[in-house]
Short mmCIF file of C-alpha atoms and ligand atoms in Angstrom, two decimals:
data_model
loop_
_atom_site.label_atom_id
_atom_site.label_comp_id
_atom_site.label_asym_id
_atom_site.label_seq_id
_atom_site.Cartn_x
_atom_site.Cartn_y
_atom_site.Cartn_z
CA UNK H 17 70.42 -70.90 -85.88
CA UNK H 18 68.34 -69.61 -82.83
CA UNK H 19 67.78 -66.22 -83.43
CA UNK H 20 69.10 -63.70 -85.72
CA UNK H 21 70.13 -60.23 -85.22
CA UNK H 22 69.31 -57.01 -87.53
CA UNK H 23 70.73 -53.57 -87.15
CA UNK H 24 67.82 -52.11 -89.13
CA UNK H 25 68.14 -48.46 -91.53
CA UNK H 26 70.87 -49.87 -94.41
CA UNK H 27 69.15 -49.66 -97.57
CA UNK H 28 69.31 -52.71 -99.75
CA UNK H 29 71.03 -52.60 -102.94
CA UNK H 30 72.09 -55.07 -105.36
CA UNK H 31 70.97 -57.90 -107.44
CA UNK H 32 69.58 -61.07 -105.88
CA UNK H 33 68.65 -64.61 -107.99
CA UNK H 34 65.63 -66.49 -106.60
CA UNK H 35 65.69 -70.02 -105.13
CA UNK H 36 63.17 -72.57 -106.81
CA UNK H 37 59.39 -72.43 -105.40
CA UNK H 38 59.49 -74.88 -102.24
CA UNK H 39 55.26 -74.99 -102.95
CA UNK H 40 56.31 -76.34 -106.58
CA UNK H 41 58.69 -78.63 -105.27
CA UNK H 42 56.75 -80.56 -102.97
CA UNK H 43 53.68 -81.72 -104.57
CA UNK H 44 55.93 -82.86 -107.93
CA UNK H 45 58.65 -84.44 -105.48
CA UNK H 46 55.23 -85.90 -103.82
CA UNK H 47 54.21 -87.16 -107.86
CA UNK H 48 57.32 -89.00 -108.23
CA UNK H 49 55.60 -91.51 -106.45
CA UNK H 50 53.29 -92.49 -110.13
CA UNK H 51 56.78 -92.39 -112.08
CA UNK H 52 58.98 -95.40 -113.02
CA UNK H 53 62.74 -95.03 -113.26
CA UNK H 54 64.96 -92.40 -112.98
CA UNK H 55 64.23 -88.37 -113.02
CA UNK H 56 65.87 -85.55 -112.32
CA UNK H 57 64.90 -82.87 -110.38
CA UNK H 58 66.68 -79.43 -110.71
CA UNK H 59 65.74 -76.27 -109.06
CA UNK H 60 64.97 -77.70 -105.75
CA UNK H 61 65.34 -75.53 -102.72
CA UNK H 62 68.04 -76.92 -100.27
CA UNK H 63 65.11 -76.62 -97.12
CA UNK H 64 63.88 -78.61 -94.16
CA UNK H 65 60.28 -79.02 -95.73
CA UNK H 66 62.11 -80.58 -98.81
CA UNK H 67 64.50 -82.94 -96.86
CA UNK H 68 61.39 -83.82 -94.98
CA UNK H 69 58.77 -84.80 -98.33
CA UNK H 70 62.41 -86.79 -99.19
CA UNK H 71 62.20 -88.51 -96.10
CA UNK H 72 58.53 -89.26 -96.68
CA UNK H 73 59.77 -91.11 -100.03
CA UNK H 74 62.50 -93.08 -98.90
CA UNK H 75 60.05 -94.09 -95.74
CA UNK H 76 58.33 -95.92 -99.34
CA UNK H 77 60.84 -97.58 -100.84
CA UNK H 78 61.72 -94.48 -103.21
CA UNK H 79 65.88 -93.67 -103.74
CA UNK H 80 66.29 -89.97 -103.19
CA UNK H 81 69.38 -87.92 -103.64
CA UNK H 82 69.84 -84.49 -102.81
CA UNK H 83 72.60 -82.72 -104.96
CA UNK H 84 74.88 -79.85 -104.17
CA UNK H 85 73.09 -77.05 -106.89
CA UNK H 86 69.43 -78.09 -106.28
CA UNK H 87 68.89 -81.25 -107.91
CA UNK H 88 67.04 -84.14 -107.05
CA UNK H 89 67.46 -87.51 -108.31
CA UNK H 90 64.85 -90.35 -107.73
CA UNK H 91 65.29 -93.69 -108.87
CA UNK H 92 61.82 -95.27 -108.48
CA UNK H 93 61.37 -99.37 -109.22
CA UNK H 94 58.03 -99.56 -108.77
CA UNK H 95 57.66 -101.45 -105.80
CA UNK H 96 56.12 -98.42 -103.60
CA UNK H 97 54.48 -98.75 -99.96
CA UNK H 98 51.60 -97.70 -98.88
CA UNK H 99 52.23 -95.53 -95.66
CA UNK H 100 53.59 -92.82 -94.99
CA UNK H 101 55.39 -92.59 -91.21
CA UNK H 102 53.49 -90.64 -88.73
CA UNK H 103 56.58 -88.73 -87.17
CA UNK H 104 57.02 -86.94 -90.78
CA UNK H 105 53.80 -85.99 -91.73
CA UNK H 106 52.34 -84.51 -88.83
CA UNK H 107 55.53 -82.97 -89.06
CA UNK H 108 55.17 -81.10 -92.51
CA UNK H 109 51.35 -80.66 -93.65
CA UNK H 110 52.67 -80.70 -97.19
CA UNK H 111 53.14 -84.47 -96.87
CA UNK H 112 49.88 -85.43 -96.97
CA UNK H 113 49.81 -84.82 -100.36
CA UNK H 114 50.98 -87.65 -100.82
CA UNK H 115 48.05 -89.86 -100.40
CA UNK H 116 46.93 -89.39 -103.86
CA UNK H 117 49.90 -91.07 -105.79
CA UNK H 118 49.84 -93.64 -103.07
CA UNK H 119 46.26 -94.39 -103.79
CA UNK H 120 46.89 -94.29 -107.67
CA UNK H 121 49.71 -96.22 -107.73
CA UNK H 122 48.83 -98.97 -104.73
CA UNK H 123 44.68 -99.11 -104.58
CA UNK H 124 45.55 -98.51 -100.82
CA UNK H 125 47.37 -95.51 -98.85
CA UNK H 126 47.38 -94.72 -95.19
CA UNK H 127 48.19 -91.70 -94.64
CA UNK H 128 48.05 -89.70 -90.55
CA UNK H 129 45.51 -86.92 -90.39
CA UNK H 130 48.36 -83.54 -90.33
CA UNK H 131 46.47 -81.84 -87.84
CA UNK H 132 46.31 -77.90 -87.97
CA UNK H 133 49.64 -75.52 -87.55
CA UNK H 134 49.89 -71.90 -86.35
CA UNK H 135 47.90 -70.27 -89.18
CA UNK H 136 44.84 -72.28 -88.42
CA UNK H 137 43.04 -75.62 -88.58
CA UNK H 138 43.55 -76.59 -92.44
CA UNK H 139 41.04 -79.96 -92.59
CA UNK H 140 42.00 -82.10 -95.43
CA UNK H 141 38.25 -83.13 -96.06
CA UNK H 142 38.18 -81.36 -99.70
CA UNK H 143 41.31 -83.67 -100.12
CA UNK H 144 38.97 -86.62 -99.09
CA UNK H 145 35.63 -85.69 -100.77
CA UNK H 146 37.64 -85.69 -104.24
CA UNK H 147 39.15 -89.09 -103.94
CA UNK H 148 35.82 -90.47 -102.73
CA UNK H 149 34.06 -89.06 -105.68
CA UNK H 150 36.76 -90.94 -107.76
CA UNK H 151 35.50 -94.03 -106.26
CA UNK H 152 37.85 -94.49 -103.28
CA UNK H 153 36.85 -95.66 -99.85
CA UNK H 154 37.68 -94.06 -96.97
CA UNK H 155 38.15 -94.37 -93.15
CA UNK H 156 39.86 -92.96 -89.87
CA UNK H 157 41.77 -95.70 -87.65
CA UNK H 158 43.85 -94.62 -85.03
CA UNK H 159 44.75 -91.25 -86.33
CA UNK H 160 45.32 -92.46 -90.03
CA UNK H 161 43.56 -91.95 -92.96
CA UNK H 162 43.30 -95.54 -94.80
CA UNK H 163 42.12 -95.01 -98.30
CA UNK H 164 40.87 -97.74 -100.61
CA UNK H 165 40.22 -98.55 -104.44
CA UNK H 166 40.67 -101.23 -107.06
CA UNK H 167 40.35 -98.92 -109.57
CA UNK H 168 39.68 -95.27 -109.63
CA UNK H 169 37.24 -93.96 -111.96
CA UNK H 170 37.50 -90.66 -113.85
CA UNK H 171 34.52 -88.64 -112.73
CA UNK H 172 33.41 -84.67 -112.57
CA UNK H 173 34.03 -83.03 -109.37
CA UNK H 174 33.47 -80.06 -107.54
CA UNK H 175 35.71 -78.50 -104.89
CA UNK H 176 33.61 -76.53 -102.52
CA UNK H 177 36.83 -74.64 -102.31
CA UNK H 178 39.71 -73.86 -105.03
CA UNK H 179 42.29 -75.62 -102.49
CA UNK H 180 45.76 -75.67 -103.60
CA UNK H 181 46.59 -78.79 -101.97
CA UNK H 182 43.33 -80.85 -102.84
CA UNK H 183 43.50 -79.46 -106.46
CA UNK H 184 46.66 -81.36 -106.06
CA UNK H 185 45.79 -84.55 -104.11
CA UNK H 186 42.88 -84.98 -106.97
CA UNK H 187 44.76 -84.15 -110.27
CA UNK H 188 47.66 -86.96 -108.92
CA UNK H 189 45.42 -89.43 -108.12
CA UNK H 190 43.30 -89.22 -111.23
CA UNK H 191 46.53 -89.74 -113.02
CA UNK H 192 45.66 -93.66 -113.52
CA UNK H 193 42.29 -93.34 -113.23
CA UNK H 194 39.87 -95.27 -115.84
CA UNK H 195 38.65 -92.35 -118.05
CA UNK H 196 38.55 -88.58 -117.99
CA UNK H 197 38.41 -86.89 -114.28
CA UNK H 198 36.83 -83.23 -115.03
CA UNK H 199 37.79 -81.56 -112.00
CA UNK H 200 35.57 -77.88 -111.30
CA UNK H 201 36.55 -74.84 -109.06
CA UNK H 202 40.07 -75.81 -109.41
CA UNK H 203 43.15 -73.52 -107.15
CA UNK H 204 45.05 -71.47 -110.47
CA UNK H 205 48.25 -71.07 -108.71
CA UNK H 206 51.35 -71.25 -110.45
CA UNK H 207 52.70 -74.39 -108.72
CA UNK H 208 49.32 -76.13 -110.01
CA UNK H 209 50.55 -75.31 -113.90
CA UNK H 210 54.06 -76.77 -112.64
CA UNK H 211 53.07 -80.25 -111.46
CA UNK H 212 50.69 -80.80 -114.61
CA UNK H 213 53.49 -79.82 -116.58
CA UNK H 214 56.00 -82.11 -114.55
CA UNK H 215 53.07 -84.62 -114.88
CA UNK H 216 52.42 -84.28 -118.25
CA UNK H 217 56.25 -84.21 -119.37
CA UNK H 218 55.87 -87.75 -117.34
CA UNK H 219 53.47 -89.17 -119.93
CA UNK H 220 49.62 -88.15 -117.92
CA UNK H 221 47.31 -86.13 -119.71
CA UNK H 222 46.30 -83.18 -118.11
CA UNK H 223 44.95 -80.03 -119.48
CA UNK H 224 43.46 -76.52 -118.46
CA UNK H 225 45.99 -76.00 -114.89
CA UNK H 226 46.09 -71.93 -114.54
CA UNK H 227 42.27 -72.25 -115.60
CA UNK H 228 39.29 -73.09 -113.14
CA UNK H 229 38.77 -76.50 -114.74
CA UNK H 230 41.30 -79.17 -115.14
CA UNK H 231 40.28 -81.70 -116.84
CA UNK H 232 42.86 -85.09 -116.21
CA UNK H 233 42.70 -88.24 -118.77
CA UNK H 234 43.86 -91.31 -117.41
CA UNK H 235 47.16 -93.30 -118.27
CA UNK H 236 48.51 -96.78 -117.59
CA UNK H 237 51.57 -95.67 -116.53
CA UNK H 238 54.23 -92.83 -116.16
CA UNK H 239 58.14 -92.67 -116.94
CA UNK H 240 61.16 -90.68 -115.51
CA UNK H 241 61.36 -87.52 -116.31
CA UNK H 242 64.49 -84.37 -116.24
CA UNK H 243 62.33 -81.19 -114.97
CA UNK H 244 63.53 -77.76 -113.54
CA UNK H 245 60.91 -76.40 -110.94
CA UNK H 246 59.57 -72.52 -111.07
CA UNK H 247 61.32 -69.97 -108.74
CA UNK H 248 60.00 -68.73 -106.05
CA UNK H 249 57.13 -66.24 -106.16
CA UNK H 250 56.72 -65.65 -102.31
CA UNK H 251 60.65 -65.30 -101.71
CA UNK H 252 60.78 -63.28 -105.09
CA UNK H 253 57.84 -61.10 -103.12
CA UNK H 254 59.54 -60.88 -99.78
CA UNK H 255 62.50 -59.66 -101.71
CA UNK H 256 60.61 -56.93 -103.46
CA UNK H 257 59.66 -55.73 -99.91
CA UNK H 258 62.99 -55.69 -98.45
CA UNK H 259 63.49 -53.03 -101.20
CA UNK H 260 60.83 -51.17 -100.06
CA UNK H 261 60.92 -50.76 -96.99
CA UNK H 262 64.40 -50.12 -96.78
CA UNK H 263 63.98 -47.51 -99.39
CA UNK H 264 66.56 -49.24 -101.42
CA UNK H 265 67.24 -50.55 -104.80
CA UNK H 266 66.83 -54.42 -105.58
CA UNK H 267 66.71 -55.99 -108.95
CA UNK H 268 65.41 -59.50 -108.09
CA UNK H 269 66.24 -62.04 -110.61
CA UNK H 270 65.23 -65.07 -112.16
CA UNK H 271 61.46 -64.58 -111.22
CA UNK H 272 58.62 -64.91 -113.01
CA UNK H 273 57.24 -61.40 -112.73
CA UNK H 274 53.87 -62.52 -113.63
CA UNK H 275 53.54 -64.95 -110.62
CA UNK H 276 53.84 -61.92 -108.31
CA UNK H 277 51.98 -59.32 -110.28
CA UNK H 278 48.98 -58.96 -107.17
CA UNK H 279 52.28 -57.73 -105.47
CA UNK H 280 53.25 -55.36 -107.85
CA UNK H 281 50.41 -53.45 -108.31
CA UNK H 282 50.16 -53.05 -104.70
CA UNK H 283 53.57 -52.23 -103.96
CA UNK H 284 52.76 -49.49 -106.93
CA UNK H 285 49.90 -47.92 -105.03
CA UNK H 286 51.98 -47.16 -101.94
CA UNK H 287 54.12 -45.48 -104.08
CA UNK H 288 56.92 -47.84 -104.92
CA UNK H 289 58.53 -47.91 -108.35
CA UNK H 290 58.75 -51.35 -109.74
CA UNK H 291 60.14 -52.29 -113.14
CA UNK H 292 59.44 -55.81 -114.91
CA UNK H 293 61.61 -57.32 -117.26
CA UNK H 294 61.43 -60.72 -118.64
CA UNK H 295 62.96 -62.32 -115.71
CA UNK H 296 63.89 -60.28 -113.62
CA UNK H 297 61.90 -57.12 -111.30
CA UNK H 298 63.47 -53.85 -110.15
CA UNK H 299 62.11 -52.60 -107.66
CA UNK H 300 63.29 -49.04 -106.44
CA UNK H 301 61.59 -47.60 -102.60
CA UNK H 302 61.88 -44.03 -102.20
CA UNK H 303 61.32 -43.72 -98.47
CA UNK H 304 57.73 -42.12 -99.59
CA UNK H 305 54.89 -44.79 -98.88
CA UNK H 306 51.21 -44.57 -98.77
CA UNK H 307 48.71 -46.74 -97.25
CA UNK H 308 46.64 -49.18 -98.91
CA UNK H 309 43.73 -51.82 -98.53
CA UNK H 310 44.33 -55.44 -99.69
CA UNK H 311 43.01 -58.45 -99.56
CA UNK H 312 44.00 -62.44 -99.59
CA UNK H 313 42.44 -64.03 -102.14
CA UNK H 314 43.25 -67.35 -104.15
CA UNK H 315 45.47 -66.87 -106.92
CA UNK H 316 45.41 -64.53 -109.11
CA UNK H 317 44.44 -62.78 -106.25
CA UNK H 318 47.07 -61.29 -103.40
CA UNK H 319 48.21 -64.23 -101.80
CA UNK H 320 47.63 -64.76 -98.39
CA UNK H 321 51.64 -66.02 -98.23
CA UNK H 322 52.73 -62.47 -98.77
CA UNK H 323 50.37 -60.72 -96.17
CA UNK H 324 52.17 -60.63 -92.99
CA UNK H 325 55.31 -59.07 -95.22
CA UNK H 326 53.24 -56.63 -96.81
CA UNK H 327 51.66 -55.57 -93.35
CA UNK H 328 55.02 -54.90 -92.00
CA UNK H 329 55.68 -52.13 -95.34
CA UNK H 330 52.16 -50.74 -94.11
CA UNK H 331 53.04 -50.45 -91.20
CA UNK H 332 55.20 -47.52 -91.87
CA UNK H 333 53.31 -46.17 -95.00
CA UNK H 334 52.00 -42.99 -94.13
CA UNK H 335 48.00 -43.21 -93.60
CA UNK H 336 45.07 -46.05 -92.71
CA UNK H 337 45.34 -49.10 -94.48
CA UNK H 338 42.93 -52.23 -94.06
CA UNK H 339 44.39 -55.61 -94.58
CA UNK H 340 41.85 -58.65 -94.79
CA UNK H 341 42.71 -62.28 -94.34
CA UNK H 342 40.09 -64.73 -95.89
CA UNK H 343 42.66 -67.65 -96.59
CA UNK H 344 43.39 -68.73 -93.06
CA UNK H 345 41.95 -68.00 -90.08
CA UNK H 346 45.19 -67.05 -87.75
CA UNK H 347 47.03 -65.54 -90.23
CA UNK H 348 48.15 -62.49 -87.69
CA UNK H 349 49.89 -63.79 -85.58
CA UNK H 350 52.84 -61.44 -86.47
CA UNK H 351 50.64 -58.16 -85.37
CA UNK H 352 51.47 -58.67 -81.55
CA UNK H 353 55.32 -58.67 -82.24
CA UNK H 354 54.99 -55.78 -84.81
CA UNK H 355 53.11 -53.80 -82.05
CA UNK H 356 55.82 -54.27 -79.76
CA UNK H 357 58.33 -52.78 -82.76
CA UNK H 358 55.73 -49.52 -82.35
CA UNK H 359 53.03 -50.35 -85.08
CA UNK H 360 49.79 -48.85 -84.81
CA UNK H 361 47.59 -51.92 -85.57
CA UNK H 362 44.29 -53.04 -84.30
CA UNK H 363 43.15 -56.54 -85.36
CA UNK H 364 38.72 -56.49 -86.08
CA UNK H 365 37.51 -59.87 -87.07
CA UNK H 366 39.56 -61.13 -90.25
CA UNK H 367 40.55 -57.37 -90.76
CA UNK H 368 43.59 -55.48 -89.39
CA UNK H 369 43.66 -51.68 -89.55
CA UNK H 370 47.02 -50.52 -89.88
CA UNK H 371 48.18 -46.82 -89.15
CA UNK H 372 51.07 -45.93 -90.63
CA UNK H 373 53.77 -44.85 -88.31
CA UNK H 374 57.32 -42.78 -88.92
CA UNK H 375 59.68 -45.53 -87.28
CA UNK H 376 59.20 -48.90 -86.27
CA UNK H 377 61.75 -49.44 -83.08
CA UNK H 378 64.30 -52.68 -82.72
CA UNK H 379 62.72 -55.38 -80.10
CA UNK H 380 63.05 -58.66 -79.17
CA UNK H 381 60.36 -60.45 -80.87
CA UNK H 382 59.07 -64.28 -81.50
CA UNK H 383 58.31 -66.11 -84.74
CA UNK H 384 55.14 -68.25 -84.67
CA UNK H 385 55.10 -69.22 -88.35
CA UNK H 386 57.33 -69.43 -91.80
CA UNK H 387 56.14 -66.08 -92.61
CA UNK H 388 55.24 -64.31 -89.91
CA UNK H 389 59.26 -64.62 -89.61
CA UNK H 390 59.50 -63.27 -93.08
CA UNK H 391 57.54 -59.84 -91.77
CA UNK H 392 59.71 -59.52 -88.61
CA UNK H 393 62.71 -59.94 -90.59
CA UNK H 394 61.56 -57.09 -92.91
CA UNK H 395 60.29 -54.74 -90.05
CA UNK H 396 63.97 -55.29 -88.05
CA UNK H 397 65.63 -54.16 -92.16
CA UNK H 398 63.56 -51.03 -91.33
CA UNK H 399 63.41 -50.40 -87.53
CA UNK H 400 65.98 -48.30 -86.08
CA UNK H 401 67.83 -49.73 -83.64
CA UNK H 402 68.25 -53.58 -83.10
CA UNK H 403 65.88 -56.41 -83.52
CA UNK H 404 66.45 -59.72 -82.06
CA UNK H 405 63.94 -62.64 -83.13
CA UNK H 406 63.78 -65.49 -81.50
CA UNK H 407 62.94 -69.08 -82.43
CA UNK H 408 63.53 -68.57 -86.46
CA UNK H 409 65.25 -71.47 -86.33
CA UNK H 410 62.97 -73.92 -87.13
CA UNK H 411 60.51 -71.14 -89.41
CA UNK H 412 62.86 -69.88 -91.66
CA UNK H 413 65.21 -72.43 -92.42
CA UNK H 414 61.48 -74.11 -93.56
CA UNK H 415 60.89 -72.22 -96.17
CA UNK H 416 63.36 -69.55 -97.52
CA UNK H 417 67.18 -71.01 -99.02
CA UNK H 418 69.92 -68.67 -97.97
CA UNK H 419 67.61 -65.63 -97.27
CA UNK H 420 69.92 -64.69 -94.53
CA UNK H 421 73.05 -64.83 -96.92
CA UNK H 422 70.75 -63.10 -99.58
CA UNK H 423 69.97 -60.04 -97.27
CA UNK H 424 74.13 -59.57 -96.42
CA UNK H 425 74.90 -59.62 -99.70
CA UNK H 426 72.29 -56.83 -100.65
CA UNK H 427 74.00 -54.75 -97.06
CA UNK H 428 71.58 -55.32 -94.63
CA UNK H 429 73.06 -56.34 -91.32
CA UNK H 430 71.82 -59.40 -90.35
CA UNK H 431 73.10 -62.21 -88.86
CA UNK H 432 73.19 -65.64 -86.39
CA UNK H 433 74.74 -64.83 -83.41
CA UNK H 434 76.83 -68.22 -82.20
CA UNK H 435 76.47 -68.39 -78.65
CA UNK H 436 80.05 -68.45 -76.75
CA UNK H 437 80.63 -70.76 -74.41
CA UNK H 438 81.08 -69.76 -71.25
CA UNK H 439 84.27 -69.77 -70.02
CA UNK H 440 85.86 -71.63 -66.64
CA UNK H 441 86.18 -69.49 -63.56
CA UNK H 442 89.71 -70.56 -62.16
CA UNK H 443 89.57 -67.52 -59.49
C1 UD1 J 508 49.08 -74.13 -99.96
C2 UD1 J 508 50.48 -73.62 -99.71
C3 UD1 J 508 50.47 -72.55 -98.63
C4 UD1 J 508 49.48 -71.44 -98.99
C5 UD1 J 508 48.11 -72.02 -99.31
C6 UD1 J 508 47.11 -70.98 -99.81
C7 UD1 J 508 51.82 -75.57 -100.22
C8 UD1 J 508 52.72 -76.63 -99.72
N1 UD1 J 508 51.31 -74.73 -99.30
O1 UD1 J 508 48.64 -74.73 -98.75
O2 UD1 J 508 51.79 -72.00 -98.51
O3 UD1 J 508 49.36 -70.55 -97.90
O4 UD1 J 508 48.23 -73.03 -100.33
O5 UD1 J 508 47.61 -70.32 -100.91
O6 UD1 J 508 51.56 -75.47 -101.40
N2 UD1 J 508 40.82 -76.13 -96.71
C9 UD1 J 508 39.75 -76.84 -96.23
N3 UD1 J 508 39.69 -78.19 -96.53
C10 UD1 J 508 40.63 -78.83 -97.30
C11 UD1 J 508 41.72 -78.07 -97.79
C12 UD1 J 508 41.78 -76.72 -97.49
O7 UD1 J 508 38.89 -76.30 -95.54
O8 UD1 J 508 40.52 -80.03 -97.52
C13 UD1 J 508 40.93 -74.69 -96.39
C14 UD1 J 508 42.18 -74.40 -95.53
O9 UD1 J 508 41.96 -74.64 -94.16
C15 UD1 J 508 42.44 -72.95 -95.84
C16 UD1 J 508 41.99 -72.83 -97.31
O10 UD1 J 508 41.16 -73.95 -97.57
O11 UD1 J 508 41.62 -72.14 -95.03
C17 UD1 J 508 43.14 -72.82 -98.29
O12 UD1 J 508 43.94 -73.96 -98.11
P1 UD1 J 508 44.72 -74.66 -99.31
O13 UD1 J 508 44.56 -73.88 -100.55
O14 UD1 J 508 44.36 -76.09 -99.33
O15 UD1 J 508 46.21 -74.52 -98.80
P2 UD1 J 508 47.33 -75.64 -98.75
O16 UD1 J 508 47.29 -76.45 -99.99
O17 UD1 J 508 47.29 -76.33 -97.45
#
């Protein structure tokens, strides 16, 4: 798929399940590196990121199997490397993460340096600090990260910033390390809970994930598990805005509604209804929206994942809304395409000021990022006319399962054109 096609103004109705949280699944798929034997995975998005960290294992010496329904099975003997190819993890950030296992389980990883991405720079040195505080040793060679220790040694850190990933990196690598690893300033996200629980389901011993200290006792060893990953909160929260600013009706199921509660409030303030069950969130536009101010924050905070989508709803909410970024430092890159869909946005600093118009217009737009192609997709649901966006190929195939399908089946007209060949000229 090249580009997709929306015929914007059809209001979404329906009910819609959520896919399993892609930012759960690949730090635990990452942690299946510290397990012996056989686990099952269930719950795992069918996406490009996730057939990449799968790569990234078998690259090791790790079976893994992909199932029709979501499930992952891993068969790991023990016998691990310790690198991880260049070609894959430059080509998915999210596969650095696996240095820590690597390190726990081996004594020795090299792992390549990402690099940045479209959103911004994202350094990996609170990633490094952590592991050297545990006693690792570390160096750059020829683009690689080479990271050493005979035996890691529990010890109280502080991250200089609650980093999702390097909350991560330190809590797996800890795993086997000789004592109790108090780790400060810890990311609360929901997909941190998930991999201590897959973790501690395992056989580690981790405590306090969802608070800001984690505190991680080390094991000798860890065995294969059956675990179901957490849905989705950022597709569950995309979802919810395709309701809204199509001024339709969506019940979006199997969600957690308390993962995406910074959303809900929000999308309460501009004036849309939204209902929480126990699973499940209702969420009911009425074609009246109001502006609002919000800004990124670490979780519990509004996550800068769902930004660009909720800029597109503000940009047709009637009024001046503010929308600061202070996640990432390129985190607009969606606001030039919107503008040329008729938004009234100005970008100051980390800040965009939004004025609300009536209409956004159909364009022909370009995706830079995974969800700066969520927002474009939600501004064509609402612009009149017909959007075309380019390049989502390789964006949102990354990151959302079936949201295409998803959006035809709640009656929004989208789809992949298939280009025709062209045909012979025998005049
Ligand atoms: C994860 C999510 C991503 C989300 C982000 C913030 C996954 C696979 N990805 O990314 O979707 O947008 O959390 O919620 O889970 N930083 C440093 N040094 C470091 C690490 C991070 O300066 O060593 C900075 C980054 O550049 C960024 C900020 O900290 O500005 C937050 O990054 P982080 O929380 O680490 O995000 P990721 O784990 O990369």
């Amino acid at each position: 798929m090249k580009r997709l096609v929306i015929k914007g103004g059809k209001k979404l109705t329906g009910e819609v399940a959520v896919s399993g949280s892609k930012n759960a699944a690949l730090p635990i798929l990452a942690a299946t590196i510290l397990l012996n034997g056989e686990s099952t995975i269930s719950n795992i998005p069918n996406l490009l990121d996730v057939i990449t960290i799968l790569r990234v294992l078998k690259s090791l010496g790790i079976r893994a199997e992909y199932h029709a329904g979501g499930k992952v099975k891993i068969w790991n003997t023990g016998s691990v490397k310790h690198v991880a190819p260049y070609e894959l993890v430059t080509k998915m950030r999210a596969s650095f993460f696996v240095i820590g296992p690597i390190l726990a389980r081996k004594g020795l990883a090299k792992v390549p340096l990402p690099g940045g991405c479209a959103i911004g720079s994202r350094p990996v040195n609170i990633h490094i600090k952590g592991l050297e505080q545990l006693g690792a040793s570390v160096r750059m060679e020829h683009g690689f990260v080479i990271v050493t220790a005979n035996q890691l040694q529990g010890k109280r850190i502080y991250l200089d910033f609650p980093s999702v990933g390097a909350t991560e990196t330190i809590i797996m690598a800890a795993t086997f390390a000789k004592g109790k690893t108090i780790i400060e300033n810890v990311a609360r996200e929901p997909e941190i809970i998930d991999l201590a629980n897959f973790l501690n389901k395992a056989g580690a011993k981790v405590s306090g994930a969802g608070t800001e200290v984690i505190e991680v006792e080390g094991v000798e060893s860890l065995h294969g598990i059956d675990y179901e990953i957490i849905p989705d909160r950022v597709e569950a929260g995309t979802l919810m805005i395709a309701a809204a600013i199509t001024g339709g009706e969506v019940k979006v199921k199997k969600a957690i509604p308390k993962h995406v509660e910074a959303l809900t409030r929000k999308l309460q303030d501009i004036g849309v209804s939204v209902k929480v069950d126990q699973d499940s969130i209702l969420v009911k536009g009425n074609g009246k929206l109001k502006a609002t101010d919000v800004k990124t924050l670490p979780y519990p905070g509004f996550p800068t994942d769902i930004q660009p989508q909720l800029s597109s709803l503000l940009a047709v909410s009637k009024g001046t809304s503010v929308v600061t970024e202070t996640i990432f430092e390129n985190r607009f890159m969606h606001v030039p395409e919107l503008k040329r869909m008729g938004a009234d946005i100005k970008i100051e600093g980390k800040s965009m000021i939004i004025h609300g118009v009536e209409k956004l217009s159909g364009a022909q737009v370009r995706v830079s990022d995974l969800r700066a192609g969520a927002a474009l997709v939600l501004a064509g649901l609402a612009a009149e006319g017909e959007t075309e966006i380019d390049d989502i190929d390789r964006h949102l195939i990354r990151g959302y399962e079936n949201l295409v399908e998803k959006i035809q089946s709640l009656g929004g007209d989208i789809f992949a054109p298939t280009k025709k060949p062209a045909l012979p000229n025998n005049s």
